[in-house]
PDB file of C-alpha atoms and ligand atoms in Angstrom:
ATOM      1  CA  MET A 450      -3.475  -6.506   3.981  1.00 38.00           C
ATOM      2  CA  THR A 451      -2.599  -5.491   1.432  1.00 39.00           C
ATOM      3  CA  ALA A 452       0.591  -3.855   1.154  1.00 40.00           C
ATOM      4  CA  SER A 453       1.849  -6.046  -1.529  1.00 39.00           C
ATOM      5  CA  GLY A 454       0.152  -5.977  -4.847  1.00 38.00           C
ATOM      6  CA  ALA A 455       3.288  -4.462  -6.099  1.00 39.00           C
ATOM      7  CA  SER A 456       5.129  -5.530  -9.153  1.00 35.00           C
ATOM      8  CA  ALA A 457       8.522  -7.086  -9.370  1.00 32.00           C
ATOM      9  CA  ALA A 458       9.792  -3.510  -9.579  1.00 33.00           C
ATOM     10  CA  THR A 459       9.092  -2.967  -5.899  1.00 38.00           C
ATOM     11  CA  ASN A 460      12.611  -2.049  -4.867  1.00 42.00           C
ATOM     12  CA  SER A 461      13.280  -5.458  -3.396  1.00 62.00           C
ATOM     13  CA  GLN A 462      10.505  -5.098  -0.865  1.00 76.00           C
ATOM     14  CA  GLN A 463       9.770  -8.621   0.361  1.00 80.00           C
ATOM     15  CA  TRP A 464       6.681  -9.509   2.352  1.00 79.00           C
ATOM     16  CA  GLN A 465       6.569 -12.256   4.968  1.00 81.00           C
ATOM     17  CA  ALA A 466       3.173 -13.266   6.328  1.00 83.00           C
ATOM     18  CA  GLU A 467       4.315 -13.630   9.924  1.00 82.00           C
ATOM     19  CA  SER A 468       6.008 -10.233  10.289  1.00 80.00           C
ATOM     20  CA  TYR A 469       3.246  -8.532   8.301  1.00 80.00           C
ATOM     21  CA  ALA A 470       0.611  -9.958  10.630  1.00 79.00           C
ATOM     22  CA  ARG A 471       2.641  -8.856  13.664  1.00 81.00           C
ATOM     23  CA  ASN A 472       3.529  -5.318  12.579  1.00 81.00           C
ATOM     24  CA  ALA A 473       0.887  -4.329  10.051  1.00 80.00           C
ATOM     25  CA  ARG A 474      -2.449  -5.969  10.860  1.00 85.00           C
ATOM     26  CA  PHE A 475      -3.773  -2.424  11.317  1.00 87.00           C
ATOM     27  CA  VAL A 476      -3.532  -1.915   7.539  1.00 86.00           C
ATOM     28  CA  ALA A 477      -6.508  -4.216   6.978  1.00 85.00           C
ATOM     29  CA  ASP A 478      -8.218  -3.271  10.231  1.00 87.00           C
ATOM     30  CA  LEU A 479      -8.417   0.406   9.191  1.00 90.00           C
ATOM     31  CA  ALA A 480      -9.757  -0.315   5.719  1.00 93.00           C
ATOM     32  CA  ARG A 481     -13.434  -0.815   6.572  1.00 94.00           C
ATOM     33  CA  PRO A 482     -14.456   2.545   4.978  1.00 96.00           C
ATOM     34  CA  VAL A 483     -12.863   1.479   1.689  1.00 97.00           C
ATOM     35  CA  VAL A 484     -14.850  -1.771   1.732  1.00 97.00           C
ATOM     36  CA  ASP A 485     -17.962   0.306   2.426  1.00 97.00           C
ATOM     37  CA  LEU A 486     -17.108   2.502  -0.575  1.00 98.00           C
ATOM     38  CA  LEU A 487     -16.768  -0.644  -2.709  1.00 98.00           C
ATOM     39  CA  ALA A 488     -20.242  -1.729  -1.503  1.00 98.00           C
ATOM     40  CA  PRO A 489     -19.836  -5.349  -2.651  1.00 98.00           C
ATOM     41  CA  LYS A 490     -23.054  -7.093  -3.621  1.00 97.00           C
ATOM     42  CA  ALA A 491     -23.930 -10.767  -3.282  1.00 98.00           C
ATOM     43  CA  GLY A 492     -22.777 -12.721  -6.301  1.00 98.00           C
ATOM     44  CA  GLU A 493     -20.454 -10.065  -7.700  1.00 98.00           C
ATOM     45  CA  ALA A 494     -17.058 -11.179  -8.980  1.00 98.00           C
ATOM     46  CA  ILE A 495     -14.432  -9.028  -7.278  1.00 98.00           C
ATOM     47  CA  LEU A 496     -10.653  -8.989  -7.662  1.00 98.00           C
ATOM     48  CA  ASP A 497      -8.631  -7.961  -4.595  1.00 98.00           C
ATOM     49  CA  LEU A 498      -5.507  -6.491  -6.163  1.00 98.00           C
ATOM     50  CA  GLY A 499      -2.667  -7.044  -3.699  1.00 97.00           C
ATOM     51  CA  CYS A 500      -4.705  -9.289  -1.445  1.00 96.00           C
ATOM     52  CA  GLY A 501      -1.800 -10.041   0.885  1.00 94.00           C
ATOM     53  CA  ASP A 502      -2.822 -12.654   3.430  1.00 93.00           C
ATOM     54  CA  GLY A 503      -6.468 -12.226   2.409  1.00 95.00           C
ATOM     55  CA  ALA A 504      -7.750 -10.538   5.571  1.00 93.00           C
ATOM     56  CA  LEU A 505      -9.712  -7.910   3.644  1.00 95.00           C
ATOM     57  CA  SER A 506     -10.699 -10.255   0.811  1.00 97.00           C
ATOM     58  CA  LEU A 507     -12.490 -12.407   3.364  1.00 95.00           C
ATOM     59  CA  THR A 508     -14.299  -9.342   4.719  1.00 95.00           C
ATOM     60  CA  ILE A 509     -15.538  -8.637   1.191  1.00 97.00           C
ATOM     61  CA  ALA A 510     -16.455 -12.309   0.653  1.00 97.00           C
ATOM     62  CA  ALA A 511     -18.460 -12.212   3.892  1.00 95.00           C
ATOM     63  CA  ARG A 512     -20.764  -9.723   2.148  1.00 96.00           C
ATOM     64  CA  GLY A 513     -21.590 -12.379  -0.442  1.00 97.00           C
ATOM     65  CA  ALA A 514     -19.190 -11.519  -3.263  1.00 98.00           C
ATOM     66  CA  ASN A 515     -17.014 -14.086  -5.041  1.00 98.00           C
ATOM     67  CA  VAL A 516     -13.536 -12.789  -4.339  1.00 98.00           C
ATOM     68  CA  THR A 517     -10.313 -13.669  -6.132  1.00 98.00           C
ATOM     69  CA  GLY A 518      -7.050 -12.405  -4.672  1.00 98.00           C
ATOM     70  CA  ILE A 519      -3.807 -11.681  -6.464  1.00 98.00           C
ATOM     71  CA  ASP A 520      -0.475 -10.878  -4.852  1.00 96.00           C
ATOM     72  CA  PRO A 521       3.201 -11.288  -5.801  1.00 95.00           C
ATOM     73  CA  SER A 522       4.349 -12.625  -2.425  1.00 93.00           C
ATOM     74  CA  PRO A 523       4.496 -16.447  -2.136  1.00 94.00           C
ATOM     75  CA  SER A 524       4.410 -16.184   1.655  1.00 93.00           C
ATOM     76  CA  LEU A 525       1.265 -14.048   1.657  1.00 93.00           C
ATOM     77  CA  ILE A 526      -0.459 -16.135  -1.022  1.00 96.00           C
ATOM     78  CA  ALA A 527       0.167 -19.228   1.110  1.00 95.00           C
ATOM     79  CA  ALA A 528      -1.412 -17.420   4.080  1.00 94.00           C
ATOM     80  CA  ALA A 529      -4.380 -16.390   1.902  1.00 96.00           C
ATOM     81  CA  HIS A 530      -4.903 -20.006   0.790  1.00 97.00           C
ATOM     82  CA  ALA A 531      -4.693 -21.158   4.407  1.00 96.00           C
ATOM     83  CA  GLY A 532      -7.533 -18.731   5.202  1.00 94.00           C
ATOM     84  CA  GLY A 533      -9.661 -20.232   2.430  1.00 95.00           C
ATOM     85  CA  LEU A 534      -9.276 -17.533  -0.241  1.00 97.00           C
ATOM     86  CA  ALA A 535      -9.023 -18.269  -3.962  1.00 97.00           C
ATOM     87  CA  ALA A 536      -5.808 -16.411  -4.663  1.00 97.00           C
ATOM     88  CA  VAL A 537      -3.151 -16.469  -7.346  1.00 97.00           C
ATOM     89  CA  ARG A 538       0.377 -15.181  -7.467  1.00 97.00           C
ATOM     90  CA  GLY A 539       0.769 -12.333  -9.919  1.00 96.00           C
ATOM     91  CA  ASP A 540       1.897  -8.859 -10.777  1.00 95.00           C
ATOM     92  CA  ALA A 541      -0.381  -5.806 -10.749  1.00 97.00           C
ATOM     93  CA  THR A 542       1.190  -4.534 -13.974  1.00 97.00           C
ATOM     94  CA  ALA A 543       0.542  -7.804 -15.828  1.00 97.00           C
ATOM     95  CA  LEU A 544      -2.856  -9.031 -14.659  1.00 97.00           C
ATOM     96  CA  PRO A 545      -3.890 -12.263 -16.385  1.00 96.00           C
ATOM     97  CA  PHE A 546      -7.599 -11.324 -16.618  1.00 98.00           C
ATOM     98  CA  THR A 547      -9.840  -9.945 -19.367  1.00 98.00           C
ATOM     99  CA  GLY A 548     -13.456  -8.895 -18.788  1.00 98.00           C
ATOM    100  CA  CYS A 549     -13.835 -11.121 -15.705  1.00 96.00           C
ATOM    101  CA  PHE A 550     -14.775  -8.851 -12.805  1.00 98.00           C
ATOM    102  CA  ASP A 551     -17.597  -6.570 -11.673  1.00 98.00           C
ATOM    103  CA  ALA A 552     -15.135  -4.664  -9.480  1.00 98.00           C
ATOM    104  CA  VAL A 553     -11.449  -4.429  -8.703  1.00 98.00           C
ATOM    105  CA  PHE A 554     -10.587  -3.460  -5.133  1.00 98.00           C
ATOM    106  CA  SER A 555      -7.179  -2.471  -3.797  1.00 98.00           C
ATOM    107  CA  ASN A 556      -6.016  -1.369  -0.359  1.00 97.00           C
ATOM    108  CA  ALA A 557      -2.547  -0.089   0.596  1.00 96.00           C
ATOM    109  CA  VAL A 558      -0.886  -1.377  -2.543  1.00 97.00           C
ATOM    110  CA  LEU A 559      -0.868   1.120  -5.392  1.00 98.00           C
ATOM    111  CA  HIS A 560       1.776   3.363  -3.789  1.00 97.00           C
ATOM    112  CA  TRP A 561       4.283   0.527  -4.207  1.00 96.00           C
ATOM    113  CA  ILE A 562       3.979   0.451  -7.973  1.00 96.00           C
ATOM    114  CA  GLN A 563       6.069   2.802 -10.055  1.00 94.00           C
ATOM    115  CA  ASP A 564       4.015   2.387 -13.223  1.00 97.00           C
ATOM    116  CA  PRO A 565       0.493   3.488 -12.222  1.00 98.00           C
ATOM    117  CA  ASP A 566      -0.720   3.709 -15.818  1.00 98.00           C
ATOM    118  CA  ALA A 567       0.160   0.053 -16.414  1.00 98.00           C
ATOM    119  CA  VAL A 568      -1.914  -0.918 -13.363  1.00 98.00           C
ATOM    120  CA  ILE A 569      -4.867   1.224 -14.471  1.00 98.00           C
ATOM    121  CA  GLY A 570      -4.691  -0.332 -17.940  1.00 98.00           C
ATOM    122  CA  CYS A 571      -4.643  -3.872 -16.507  1.00 98.00           C
ATOM    123  CA  VAL A 572      -7.562  -3.087 -14.184  1.00 98.00           C
ATOM    124  CA  ALA A 573      -9.617  -1.650 -17.058  1.00 98.00           C
ATOM    125  CA  ARG A 574      -8.974  -4.822 -19.065  1.00 98.00           C
ATOM    126  CA  ALA A 575      -9.869  -7.105 -16.151  1.00 98.00           C
ATOM    127  CA  LEU A 576     -13.262  -5.412 -15.649  1.00 98.00           C
ATOM    128  CA  ARG A 577     -16.544  -6.002 -17.415  1.00 98.00           C
ATOM    129  CA  PRO A 578     -18.244  -2.945 -19.028  1.00 98.00           C
ATOM    130  CA  GLY A 579     -19.528  -0.700 -16.219  1.00 98.00           C
ATOM    131  CA  GLY A 580     -17.078  -2.298 -13.773  1.00 98.00           C
ATOM    132  CA  ARG A 581     -15.822  -0.417 -10.719  1.00 98.00           C
ATOM    133  CA  PHE A 582     -12.286   0.332  -9.533  1.00 99.00           C
ATOM    134  CA  VAL A 583     -12.289   1.235  -5.831  1.00 98.00           C
ATOM    135  CA  GLY A 584      -9.315   1.604  -3.560  1.00 98.00           C
ATOM    136  CA  GLU A 585      -7.091   3.442  -1.169  1.00 98.00           C
ATOM    137  CA  PHE A 586      -3.350   3.954  -1.032  1.00 98.00           C
ATOM    138  CA  GLY A 587      -0.745   6.448   0.123  1.00 98.00           C
ATOM    139  CA  GLY A 588      -1.488   9.952  -1.129  1.00 98.00           C
ATOM    140  CA  HIS A 589       0.565  13.107  -1.512  1.00 98.00           C
ATOM    141  CA  GLY A 590       2.454  13.814   1.744  1.00 98.00           C
ATOM    142  CA  ASN A 591       2.110  10.272   3.126  1.00 98.00           C
ATOM    143  CA  VAL A 592       4.598   9.527   5.936  1.00 98.00           C
ATOM    144  CA  ALA A 593       6.385  12.791   5.099  1.00 98.00           C
ATOM    145  CA  ALA A 594       8.165  13.007   8.452  1.00 98.00           C
ATOM    146  CA  ILE A 595       9.479   9.455   8.123  1.00 97.00           C
ATOM    147  CA  VAL A 596      10.664  10.079   4.571  1.00 97.00           C
ATOM    148  CA  VAL A 597      12.504  13.257   5.611  1.00 97.00           C
ATOM    149  CA  ALA A 598      14.263  11.422   8.460  1.00 96.00           C
ATOM    150  CA  LEU A 599      15.311   8.599   6.116  1.00 95.00           C
ATOM    151  CA  ARG A 600      16.482  11.094   3.493  1.00 94.00           C
ATOM    152  CA  ALA A 601      18.493  13.166   5.962  1.00 93.00           C
ATOM    153  CA  THR A 602      20.326  10.051   7.100  1.00 91.00           C
ATOM    154  CA  ALA A 603      20.714   8.495   3.661  1.00 89.00           C
ATOM    155  CA  ARG A 604      22.373  11.539   2.142  1.00 87.00           C
ATOM    156  CA  ARG A 605      25.513  10.905   4.156  1.00 87.00           C
ATOM    157  CA  TYR A 606      25.772   7.425   2.666  1.00 86.00           C
ATOM    158  CA  GLY A 607      25.059   8.398  -0.948  1.00 86.00           C
ATOM    159  CA  LEU A 608      21.825   6.418  -1.209  1.00 88.00           C
ATOM    160  CA  GLU A 609      19.491   7.026  -4.151  1.00 87.00           C
ATOM    161  CA  GLU A 610      16.098   8.649  -3.587  1.00 88.00           C
ATOM    162  CA  THR A 611      14.398   5.398  -4.689  1.00 86.00           C
ATOM    163  CA  GLU A 612      16.051   3.622  -1.753  1.00 87.00           C
ATOM    164  CA  VAL A 613      14.716   6.291   0.615  1.00 91.00           C
ATOM    165  CA  SER A 614      11.212   6.602  -0.803  1.00 92.00           C
ATOM    166  CA  PRO A 615      10.221   4.036  -3.444  1.00 93.00           C
ATOM    167  CA  TRP A 616       6.589   5.101  -3.224  1.00 96.00           C
ATOM    168  CA  PHE A 617       4.112   6.752  -5.602  1.00 97.00           C
ATOM    169  CA  TYR A 618       2.084   9.289  -3.595  1.00 98.00           C
ATOM    170  CA  PRO A 619      -0.020  11.293  -6.078  1.00 98.00           C
ATOM    171  CA  THR A 620      -2.397  14.174  -5.486  1.00 98.00           C
ATOM    172  CA  PRO A 621      -6.101  13.638  -6.269  1.00 98.00           C
ATOM    173  CA  ALA A 622      -5.680  15.801  -9.389  1.00 98.00           C
ATOM    174  CA  GLU A 623      -2.835  13.668 -10.721  1.00 98.00           C
ATOM    175  CA  TYR A 624      -4.501  10.315 -10.028  1.00 98.00           C
ATOM    176  CA  SER A 625      -7.864  11.491 -11.413  1.00 98.00           C
ATOM    177  CA  GLU A 626      -6.144  12.475 -14.632  1.00 98.00           C
ATOM    178  CA  ARG A 627      -4.485   9.057 -14.883  1.00 98.00           C
ATOM    179  CA  LEU A 628      -7.802   7.274 -14.234  1.00 98.00           C
ATOM    180  CA  ARG A 629      -9.588   9.338 -16.892  1.00 98.00           C
ATOM    181  CA  HIS A 630      -6.780   8.712 -19.342  1.00 98.00           C
ATOM    182  CA  GLY A 631      -7.253   4.985 -18.651  1.00 98.00           C
ATOM    183  CA  GLY A 632     -10.948   5.177 -19.588  1.00 98.00           C
ATOM    184  CA  PHE A 633     -12.494   5.565 -16.104  1.00 98.00           C
ATOM    185  CA  HIS A 634     -15.108   8.007 -14.896  1.00 98.00           C
ATOM    186  CA  VAL A 635     -14.060   9.244 -11.437  1.00 98.00           C
ATOM    187  CA  ASP A 636     -16.974   9.152  -8.977  1.00 98.00           C
ATOM    188  CA  TYR A 637     -15.060  10.104  -5.858  1.00 98.00           C
ATOM    189  CA  ILE A 638     -11.482  10.906  -4.913  1.00 98.00           C
ATOM    190  CA  GLU A 639     -10.184  12.440  -1.703  1.00 98.00           C
ATOM    191  CA  LEU A 640      -6.953  12.893   0.224  1.00 98.00           C
ATOM    192  CA  ILE A 641      -7.524  11.797   3.837  1.00 98.00           C
ATOM    193  CA  PRO A 642      -4.978  12.623   6.558  1.00 97.00           C
ATOM    194  CA  ARG A 643      -5.055   9.651   8.932  1.00 97.00           C
ATOM    195  CA  PRO A 644      -2.626   9.751  11.889  1.00 97.00           C
ATOM    196  CA  THR A 645      -2.024   6.026  12.366  1.00 96.00           C
ATOM    197  CA  PRO A 646      -1.017   4.423  15.687  1.00 96.00           C
ATOM    198  CA  LEU A 647       1.825   1.947  15.203  1.00 96.00           C
ATOM    199  CA  PRO A 648       1.190  -1.041  17.514  1.00 93.00           C
ATOM    200  CA  THR A 649       4.827  -2.171  17.342  1.00 93.00           C
ATOM    201  CA  GLY A 650       6.304   1.326  17.207  1.00 96.00           C
ATOM    202  CA  ILE A 651       8.572   2.839  14.592  1.00 97.00           C
ATOM    203  CA  ASP A 652      10.929  -0.156  14.871  1.00 94.00           C
ATOM    204  CA  GLY A 653       8.220  -2.544  13.691  1.00 93.00           C
ATOM    205  CA  TRP A 654       7.216  -0.120  10.954  1.00 95.00           C
ATOM    206  CA  LEU A 655      10.778   0.234   9.634  1.00 95.00           C
ATOM    207  CA  ASP A 656      11.248  -3.561   9.705  1.00 91.00           C
ATOM    208  CA  THR A 657       8.068  -4.145   7.735  1.00 90.00           C
ATOM    209  CA  PHE A 658       7.952  -1.257   5.298  1.00 91.00           C
ATOM    210  CA  ARG A 659      11.534  -0.097   4.717  1.00 91.00           C
ATOM    211  CA  ALA A 660      13.842  -3.081   5.217  1.00 89.00           C
ATOM    212  CA  PRO A 661      15.591  -2.527   1.839  1.00 89.00           C
ATOM    213  CA  PHE A 662      16.765   0.900   3.059  1.00 90.00           C
ATOM    214  CA  PHE A 663      18.851  -0.745   5.762  1.00 90.00           C
ATOM    215  CA  GLN A 664      20.056  -3.482   3.414  1.00 87.00           C
ATOM    216  CA  SER A 665      21.575  -0.728   1.242  1.00 86.00           C
ATOM    217  CA  LEU A 666      23.689   0.553   4.148  1.00 88.00           C
ATOM    218  CA  PRO A 667      26.888  -0.883   5.666  1.00 88.00           C
ATOM    219  CA  SER A 668      25.775  -3.609   8.100  1.00 89.00           C
ATOM    220  CA  ASP A 669      28.031  -2.365  10.913  1.00 91.00           C
ATOM    221  CA  LYS A 670      26.132   0.948  10.800  1.00 89.00           C
ATOM    222  CA  HIS A 671      22.570  -0.453  10.898  1.00 90.00           C
ATOM    223  CA  ALA A 672      22.013  -0.036  14.627  1.00 92.00           C
ATOM    224  CA  SER A 673      23.407   3.501  14.861  1.00 93.00           C
ATOM    225  CA  ILE A 674      21.558   4.699  11.732  1.00 93.00           C
ATOM    226  CA  ARG A 675      18.301   3.212  12.972  1.00 94.00           C
ATOM    227  CA  GLN A 676      18.791   4.993  16.299  1.00 95.00           C
ATOM    228  CA  GLU A 677      19.512   8.263  14.505  1.00 95.00           C
ATOM    229  CA  ILE A 678      16.267   7.950  12.519  1.00 96.00           C
ATOM    230  CA  ILE A 679      14.315   7.145  15.683  1.00 97.00           C
ATOM    231  CA  ASP A 680      15.851  10.148  17.481  1.00 97.00           C
ATOM    232  CA  LEU A 681      14.919  12.436  14.591  1.00 96.00           C
ATOM    233  CA  LEU A 682      11.327  11.179  14.550  1.00 98.00           C
ATOM    234  CA  ALA A 683      10.538  10.765  18.230  1.00 98.00           C
ATOM    235  CA  PRO A 684       9.793  14.444  19.026  1.00 97.00           C
ATOM    236  CA  SER A 685       7.140  14.500  16.261  1.00 97.00           C
ATOM    237  CA  LEU A 686       5.698  10.978  16.244  1.00 98.00           C
ATOM    238  CA  CYS A 687       6.150   9.536  19.755  1.00 98.00           C
ATOM    239  CA  ASP A 688       4.111  10.665  22.753  1.00 98.00           C
ATOM    240  CA  SER A 689       5.207  10.895  26.386  1.00 97.00           C
ATOM    241  CA  GLN A 690       3.967   7.338  27.006  1.00 97.00           C
ATOM    242  CA  GLY A 691       6.151   5.925  24.216  1.00 97.00           C
ATOM    243  CA  ASN A 692       3.263   5.434  21.746  1.00 98.00           C
ATOM    244  CA  TRP A 693       4.145   6.006  18.085  1.00 98.00           C
ATOM    245  CA  THR A 694       1.744   7.506  15.544  1.00 98.00           C
ATOM    246  CA  ALA A 695       2.725   7.767  11.870  1.00 98.00           C
ATOM    247  CA  ASP A 696       1.687  10.660   9.638  1.00 98.00           C
ATOM    248  CA  TYR A 697      -0.333   8.669   7.100  1.00 97.00           C
ATOM    249  CA  VAL A 698      -2.227  10.450   4.326  1.00 98.00           C
ATOM    250  CA  ARG A 699      -4.495   8.208   2.242  1.00 98.00           C
ATOM    251  CA  LEU A 700      -5.856   8.716  -1.255  1.00 98.00           C
ATOM    252  CA  ARG A 701      -9.274   7.069  -1.486  1.00 98.00           C
ATOM    253  CA  PHE A 702     -11.114   6.769  -4.802  1.00 98.00           C
ATOM    254  CA  ALA A 703     -14.008   5.155  -6.661  1.00 98.00           C
ATOM    255  CA  ALA A 704     -14.186   5.067 -10.442  1.00 98.00           C
ATOM    256  CA  HIS A 705     -16.074   3.105 -13.081  1.00 98.00           C
ATOM    257  CA  LEU A 706     -15.952   2.182 -16.757  1.00 98.00           C
ATOM    258  CA  ALA A 707     -18.751   3.074 -19.142  1.00 98.00           C
ATOM    259  CA  ALA A 708     -21.448   0.380 -19.274  1.00 96.00           C
TER     260      ALA A 708
HETATM  261  C1  LIG B1277       1.750   0.539   3.361  1.00 78.69           C
HETATM  262  O1  LIG B1277       2.029  -0.181   2.407  1.00 78.69           O
HETATM  263  O2  LIG B1277       0.796   0.305   4.113  1.00 78.69           O
HETATM  264  C2  LIG B1277       2.562   1.774   3.571  1.00 78.69           C
HETATM  265  C3  LIG B1277       3.723   1.945   2.870  1.00 78.69           C
HETATM  266  C4  LIG B1277       4.449   3.103   3.037  1.00 78.69           C
HETATM  267  C5  LIG B1277       4.036   4.080   3.903  1.00 78.69           C
HETATM  268  C6  LIG B1277       2.888   3.887   4.617  1.00 78.69           C
HETATM  269  C7  LIG B1277       2.150   2.735   4.452  1.00 78.69           C
END
């Protein structure tokens, strides 16, 4: 994946390998351009921050790099081990590495972490001089329609904004500033609108990415609230054939430390 390099402060988001593989395999499948931006070289030591079940780590390893994965989810780490990846359980805001890696890579993870500066600091420490930090995550405006539908519904039940949208979706200007403050030179950063087909529809997406929202609501209301959200979203995100496409906006970047 990697939707799960998040810290313990991830608003109770829990990742299960089986449902992630069923509903969110596209997350890794669509990440090829980020791997290309990383341009892994044979023999490089690379950390996959939020490796999930290791699908992308193995793609990077296939290019000859020595990849280590880290992820907080026991279920996903077990899946990564089963696939043959060297992976450890850990938190992106407390990485246990100093000067070990030529590059740190991260896909679809950093939007889950509420303390981006702590992550940037840990990544800088984990890298060797001249090391690269390359990744992609949700950028400003990501899944805006979905967030508005959740918010409209949640207001009636007094839910907090963090239960609606626990994500960090910065602009390029904001994230560049944070990277520079953390000691990085920014080589590339871009916001990329990417309408994203949802293979298991909005139901599968809500199950995988926003389960805690429903857990915060009265259980006898789950079905009707879910239907209300689907009805709000369908005119914008569902076509006449019943195919759902989410309004993803990605923030892709490449940065490096001084040599
Ligand atoms: C993800 O982790 O892939 C994700 C999370 C929230 C919105 C969109 C994508």
